[in-house]
């Protein structure tokens, strides 16, 4: 009695023991990833106990559930300068990642008149504060054309080593969110996608649509709502409808 439980956390490449400590913020300390409730928009992802995660597992969290902290940890591991160099090598001139997601979110919070992101996320008038012209929202940015190009490179095995490209393709097929691009297609169409949302205003999704005949199409649909968290289902459906219409046009069916 009174002893804190320990348990093994196993990820690809390692198996270690760590002690459970609930209620701590997640951070990197001595190679460990501590637990925190990660908030993305109005969605809260719980990772409450101290634990350890491999780089591969962080990539899975980033691509399947859009975990912002996992994304920032991977960016720190790679280095933002290296990320920028890779974007340039791949010809993605419209994609800019000058800072971490947390830094961008904190900048938005300060621009909205608060101390940072945590205060903005807890503010009862968050929606009203976000309706102003917030320049920090555009700090990290890309274009649909860049994302379509990136998808082509990944699916052709040209964005990096084929093993890495294959891993990204597999993880995108496991994305939890299925109510955007996939909504525009019947169940026999396979969609591997990555969604993106910001403050209930920006709602995007990119992905590769594979039809039953084996043909594949890269799709990137970006939207911006007039008000946060309004008509979310309709916007999601519109993303799927736009992708389906584009595929039909490319196939000469309309």
GROMACS .gro file of C-alpha atoms in nm:
model
  254
    1UNK     CA    1   0.000   0.000   0.000
    2UNK     CA    2   0.120   0.350  -0.076
    3UNK     CA    3   0.368   0.242  -0.342
    4UNK     CA    4   0.321   0.402  -0.681
    5UNK     CA    5   0.265   0.143  -0.955
    6UNK     CA    6   0.516   0.096  -1.232
    7UNK     CA    7   0.438  -0.054  -1.569
    8UNK     CA    8   0.617  -0.129  -1.896
    9UNK     CA    9   0.553   0.091  -2.196
   10UNK     CA   10   0.656  -0.081  -2.517
   11UNK     CA   11   0.710   0.098  -2.846
   12UNK     CA   12   0.902   0.002  -3.159
   13UNK     CA   13   1.271   0.003  -3.077
   14UNK     CA   14   1.254  -0.004  -2.700
   15UNK     CA   15   1.087  -0.148  -2.393
   16UNK     CA   16   1.135   0.038  -2.068
   17UNK     CA   17   0.970   0.079  -1.733
   18UNK     CA   18   0.827   0.404  -1.612
   19UNK     CA   19   0.631   0.518  -1.306
   20UNK     CA   20   0.275   0.643  -1.331
   21UNK     CA   21   0.229   1.003  -1.222
   22UNK     CA   22  -0.107   1.146  -1.317
   23UNK     CA   23  -0.185   1.516  -1.348
   24UNK     CA   24   0.154   1.622  -1.489
   25UNK     CA   25   0.202   1.821  -1.805
   26UNK     CA   26   0.359   1.641  -2.094
   27UNK     CA   27   0.715   1.752  -2.164
   28UNK     CA   28   1.043   1.606  -2.269
   29UNK     CA   29   1.270   1.545  -1.975
   30UNK     CA   30   1.562   1.305  -1.981
   31UNK     CA   31   1.421   1.138  -2.290
   32UNK     CA   32   1.077   1.077  -2.136
   33UNK     CA   33   0.738   1.200  -2.251
   34UNK     CA   34   0.522   1.304  -1.955
   35UNK     CA   35   0.143   1.287  -1.961
   36UNK     CA   36  -0.089   1.581  -2.024
   37UNK     CA   37  -0.441   1.641  -2.151
   38UNK     CA   38  -0.371   1.770  -2.502
   39UNK     CA   39  -0.631   2.013  -2.629
   40UNK     CA   40  -0.692   2.061  -2.999
   41UNK     CA   41  -0.980   2.297  -3.066
   42UNK     CA   42  -1.255   2.169  -2.837
   43UNK     CA   43  -1.130   1.811  -2.840
   44UNK     CA   44  -0.930   1.684  -2.542
   45UNK     CA   45  -0.694   1.390  -2.584
   46UNK     CA   46  -0.594   1.229  -2.253
   47UNK     CA   47  -0.242   1.103  -2.196
   48UNK     CA   48  -0.245   1.136  -1.821
   49UNK     CA   49   0.038   0.917  -1.691
   50UNK     CA   50   0.410   0.954  -1.725
   51UNK     CA   51   0.518   0.736  -2.013
   52UNK     CA   52   0.766   0.695  -2.295
   53UNK     CA   53   0.703   0.690  -2.666
   54UNK     CA   54   0.922   0.605  -2.962
   55UNK     CA   55   0.961   0.836  -3.259
   56UNK     CA   56   0.751   0.590  -3.459
   57UNK     CA   57   0.472   0.603  -3.202
   58UNK     CA   58   0.483   0.983  -3.198
   59UNK     CA   59   0.444   0.979  -3.577
   60UNK     CA   60   0.140   0.754  -3.536
   61UNK     CA   61  -0.014   0.997  -3.286
   62UNK     CA   62   0.057   1.291  -3.516
   63UNK     CA   63  -0.097   1.133  -3.826
   64UNK     CA   64  -0.387   0.932  -3.682
   65UNK     CA   65  -0.525   1.167  -3.414
   66UNK     CA   66  -0.354   1.498  -3.504
   67UNK     CA   67  -0.175   1.523  -3.170
   68UNK     CA   68  -0.014   1.868  -3.162
   69UNK     CA   69   0.238   1.783  -2.892
   70UNK     CA   70   0.358   1.477  -3.083
   71UNK     CA   71   0.398   1.699  -3.390
   72UNK     CA   72   0.607   1.952  -3.197
   73UNK     CA   73   0.827   1.681  -3.045
   74UNK     CA   74   0.898   1.537  -3.389
   75UNK     CA   75   0.970   1.884  -3.529
   76UNK     CA   76   1.214   1.943  -3.245
   77UNK     CA   77   1.378   1.606  -3.306
   78UNK     CA   78   1.425   1.678  -3.677
   79UNK     CA   79   1.499   2.049  -3.636
   80UNK     CA   80   1.300   2.324  -3.804
   81UNK     CA   81   1.597   2.415  -4.026
   82UNK     CA   82   1.607   2.059  -4.155
   83UNK     CA   83   1.231   2.064  -4.209
   84UNK     CA   84   1.262   2.385  -4.413
   85UNK     CA   85   1.545   2.238  -4.620
   86UNK     CA   86   1.340   1.927  -4.696
   87UNK     CA   87   1.041   2.138  -4.802
   88UNK     CA   88   1.266   2.326  -5.042
   89UNK     CA   89   1.413   2.003  -5.182
   90UNK     CA   90   1.064   1.868  -5.247
   91UNK     CA   91   0.959   2.186  -5.428
   92UNK     CA   92   0.699   2.289  -5.170
   93UNK     CA   93   0.757   2.663  -5.197
   94UNK     CA   94   0.416   2.754  -5.054
   95UNK     CA   95   0.468   2.561  -4.730
   96UNK     CA   96   0.624   2.751  -4.439
   97UNK     CA   97   0.690   2.608  -4.090
   98UNK     CA   98   0.895   2.871  -3.903
   99UNK     CA   99   0.792   2.767  -3.550
  100UNK     CA  100   0.626   2.494  -3.348
  101UNK     CA  101   0.249   2.460  -3.322
  102UNK     CA  102   0.263   2.557  -2.956
  103UNK     CA  103   0.453   2.874  -3.038
  104UNK     CA  104   0.198   2.965  -3.303
  105UNK     CA  105  -0.097   2.895  -3.070
  106UNK     CA  106   0.057   3.103  -2.793
  107UNK     CA  107   0.114   3.387  -3.041
  108UNK     CA  108  -0.253   3.371  -3.141
  109UNK     CA  109  -0.354   3.384  -2.774
  110UNK     CA  110  -0.141   3.692  -2.714
  111UNK     CA  111  -0.274   3.859  -3.027
  112UNK     CA  112  -0.625   3.792  -2.897
  113UNK     CA  113  -0.538   3.989  -2.584
  114UNK     CA  114  -0.452   3.705  -2.344
  115UNK     CA  115  -0.135   3.555  -2.200
  116UNK     CA  116  -0.125   3.263  -2.442
  117UNK     CA  117  -0.305   2.962  -2.583
  118UNK     CA  118  -0.410   2.806  -2.251
  119UNK     CA  119  -0.591   3.124  -2.150
  120UNK     CA  120  -0.754   3.161  -2.491
  121UNK     CA  121  -0.874   2.799  -2.492
  122UNK     CA  122  -1.037   2.853  -2.151
  123UNK     CA  123  -1.192   3.191  -2.236
  124UNK     CA  124  -1.574   3.187  -2.256
  125UNK     CA  125  -1.558   3.439  -2.541
  126UNK     CA  126  -1.297   3.244  -2.737
  127UNK     CA  127  -1.511   3.247  -3.051
  128UNK     CA  128  -1.551   3.624  -3.049
  129UNK     CA  129  -1.180   3.679  -2.989
  130UNK     CA  130  -1.096   3.461  -3.288
  131UNK     CA  131  -1.317   3.660  -3.524
  132UNK     CA  132  -1.064   3.940  -3.541
  133UNK     CA  133  -0.783   3.964  -3.799
  134UNK     CA  134  -0.526   3.744  -3.622
  135UNK     CA  135  -0.204   3.748  -3.822
  136UNK     CA  136  -0.041   3.473  -3.616
  137UNK     CA  137  -0.286   3.217  -3.757
  138UNK     CA  138  -0.100   3.239  -4.087
  139UNK     CA  139   0.247   3.179  -3.937
  140UNK     CA  140   0.244   2.809  -4.029
  141UNK     CA  141   0.090   2.776  -4.373
  142UNK     CA  142   0.067   2.572  -4.691
  143UNK     CA  143  -0.142   2.546  -5.008
  144UNK     CA  144  -0.364   2.275  -5.157
  145UNK     CA  145  -0.128   2.256  -5.456
  146UNK     CA  146   0.172   2.191  -5.231
  147UNK     CA  147  -0.015   1.922  -5.040
  148UNK     CA  148  -0.129   1.749  -5.360
  149UNK     CA  149   0.233   1.748  -5.477
  150UNK     CA  150   0.350   1.608  -5.143
  151UNK     CA  151   0.093   1.329  -5.162
  152UNK     CA  152   0.210   1.235  -5.511
  153UNK     CA  153   0.570   1.223  -5.392
  154UNK     CA  154   0.482   1.007  -5.091
  155UNK     CA  155   0.272   0.763  -5.293
  156UNK     CA  156   0.544   0.733  -5.557
  157UNK     CA  157   0.812   0.680  -5.294
  158UNK     CA  158   0.990   0.999  -5.398
  159UNK     CA  159   0.949   1.212  -5.082
  160UNK     CA  160   1.219   1.013  -4.904
  161UNK     CA  161   1.327   0.651  -4.857
  162UNK     CA  162   1.056   0.411  -4.973
  163UNK     CA  163   1.037   0.257  -4.625
  164UNK     CA  164   0.953   0.597  -4.478
  165UNK     CA  165   0.701   0.677  -4.752
  166UNK     CA  166   0.532   0.340  -4.699
  167UNK     CA  167   0.507   0.408  -4.325
  168UNK     CA  168   0.338   0.743  -4.389
  169UNK     CA  169   0.094   0.584  -4.634
  170UNK     CA  170   0.004   0.316  -4.379
  171UNK     CA  171  -0.046   0.568  -4.098
  172UNK     CA  172  -0.263   0.795  -4.311
  173UNK     CA  173  -0.486   0.498  -4.387
  174UNK     CA  174  -0.537   0.460  -4.010
  175UNK     CA  175  -0.649   0.818  -3.944
  176UNK     CA  176  -0.934   0.825  -3.692
  177UNK     CA  177  -1.122   1.112  -3.860
  178UNK     CA  178  -1.333   0.970  -4.143
  179UNK     CA  179  -1.599   1.236  -4.191
  180UNK     CA  180  -1.438   1.465  -4.447
  181UNK     CA  181  -1.293   1.334  -4.775
  182UNK     CA  182  -1.430   0.987  -4.711
  183UNK     CA  183  -1.786   1.122  -4.687
  184UNK     CA  184  -1.787   1.187  -5.060
  185UNK     CA  185  -1.723   0.827  -5.161
  186UNK     CA  186  -1.890   0.486  -5.122
  187UNK     CA  187  -1.751   0.229  -4.880
  188UNK     CA  188  -1.557   0.037  -5.145
  189UNK     CA  189  -1.337   0.343  -5.206
  190UNK     CA  190  -1.029   0.354  -4.984
  191UNK     CA  191  -0.920   0.691  -4.847
  192UNK     CA  192  -0.588   0.753  -4.671
  193UNK     CA  193  -0.602   1.103  -4.529
  194UNK     CA  194  -0.473   1.364  -4.287
  195UNK     CA  195  -0.710   1.626  -4.154
  196UNK     CA  196  -0.628   1.967  -4.013
  197UNK     CA  197  -0.838   2.201  -3.801
  198UNK     CA  198  -0.775   2.530  -3.628
  199UNK     CA  199  -1.005   2.708  -3.382
  200UNK     CA  200  -1.318   2.568  -3.545
  201UNK     CA  201  -1.257   2.805  -3.837
  202UNK     CA  202  -1.004   2.627  -4.056
  203UNK     CA  203  -1.114   2.278  -4.159
  204UNK     CA  204  -0.893   2.102  -4.415
  205UNK     CA  205  -0.815   1.752  -4.530
  206UNK     CA  206  -0.568   1.603  -4.772
  207UNK     CA  207  -0.555   1.243  -4.884
  208UNK     CA  208  -0.529   0.985  -5.156
  209UNK     CA  209  -0.848   0.828  -5.288
  210UNK     CA  210  -0.816   0.477  -5.427
  211UNK     CA  211  -1.104   0.354  -5.640
  212UNK     CA  212  -1.200  -0.014  -5.679
  213UNK     CA  213  -1.032  -0.023  -6.022
  214UNK     CA  214  -0.699   0.068  -5.858
  215UNK     CA  215  -0.678   0.426  -5.981
  216UNK     CA  216  -0.556   0.675  -5.723
  217UNK     CA  217  -0.619   1.048  -5.693
  218UNK     CA  218  -0.457   1.303  -5.463
  219UNK     CA  219  -0.706   1.543  -5.306
  220UNK     CA  220  -0.651   1.855  -5.095
  221UNK     CA  221  -0.955   2.055  -4.983
  222UNK     CA  222  -0.914   2.363  -4.762
  223UNK     CA  223  -1.205   2.554  -4.606
  224UNK     CA  224  -1.253   2.851  -4.377
  225UNK     CA  225  -1.574   2.918  -4.184
  226UNK     CA  226  -1.714   3.261  -4.107
  227UNK     CA  227  -1.774   3.170  -3.742
  228UNK     CA  228  -1.601   2.910  -3.519
  229UNK     CA  229  -1.769   2.572  -3.473
  230UNK     CA  230  -2.072   2.656  -3.687
  231UNK     CA  231  -2.207   2.418  -3.955
  232UNK     CA  232  -1.925   2.172  -3.894
  233UNK     CA  233  -2.111   1.873  -4.038
  234UNK     CA  234  -2.208   2.065  -4.351
  235UNK     CA  235  -1.849   2.182  -4.404
  236UNK     CA  236  -1.717   1.828  -4.360
  237UNK     CA  237  -1.970   1.702  -4.613
  238UNK     CA  238  -1.870   1.979  -4.854
  239UNK     CA  239  -1.507   1.867  -4.832
  240UNK     CA  240  -1.606   1.517  -4.936
  241UNK     CA  241  -1.837   1.644  -5.209
  242UNK     CA  242  -1.565   1.868  -5.355
  243UNK     CA  243  -1.317   1.581  -5.367
  244UNK     CA  244  -1.573   1.349  -5.527
  245UNK     CA  245  -1.660   1.609  -5.790
  246UNK     CA  246  -1.293   1.660  -5.874
  247UNK     CA  247  -1.234   1.287  -5.912
  248UNK     CA  248  -1.540   1.255  -6.135
  249UNK     CA  249  -1.413   1.541  -6.352
  250UNK     CA  250  -1.070   1.381  -6.386
  251UNK     CA  251  -1.235   1.053  -6.487
  252UNK     CA  252  -1.450   1.234  -6.744
  253UNK     CA  253  -1.773   1.137  -6.569
  254UNK     CA  254  -1.927   1.485  -6.557
   0.00000   0.00000   0.00000
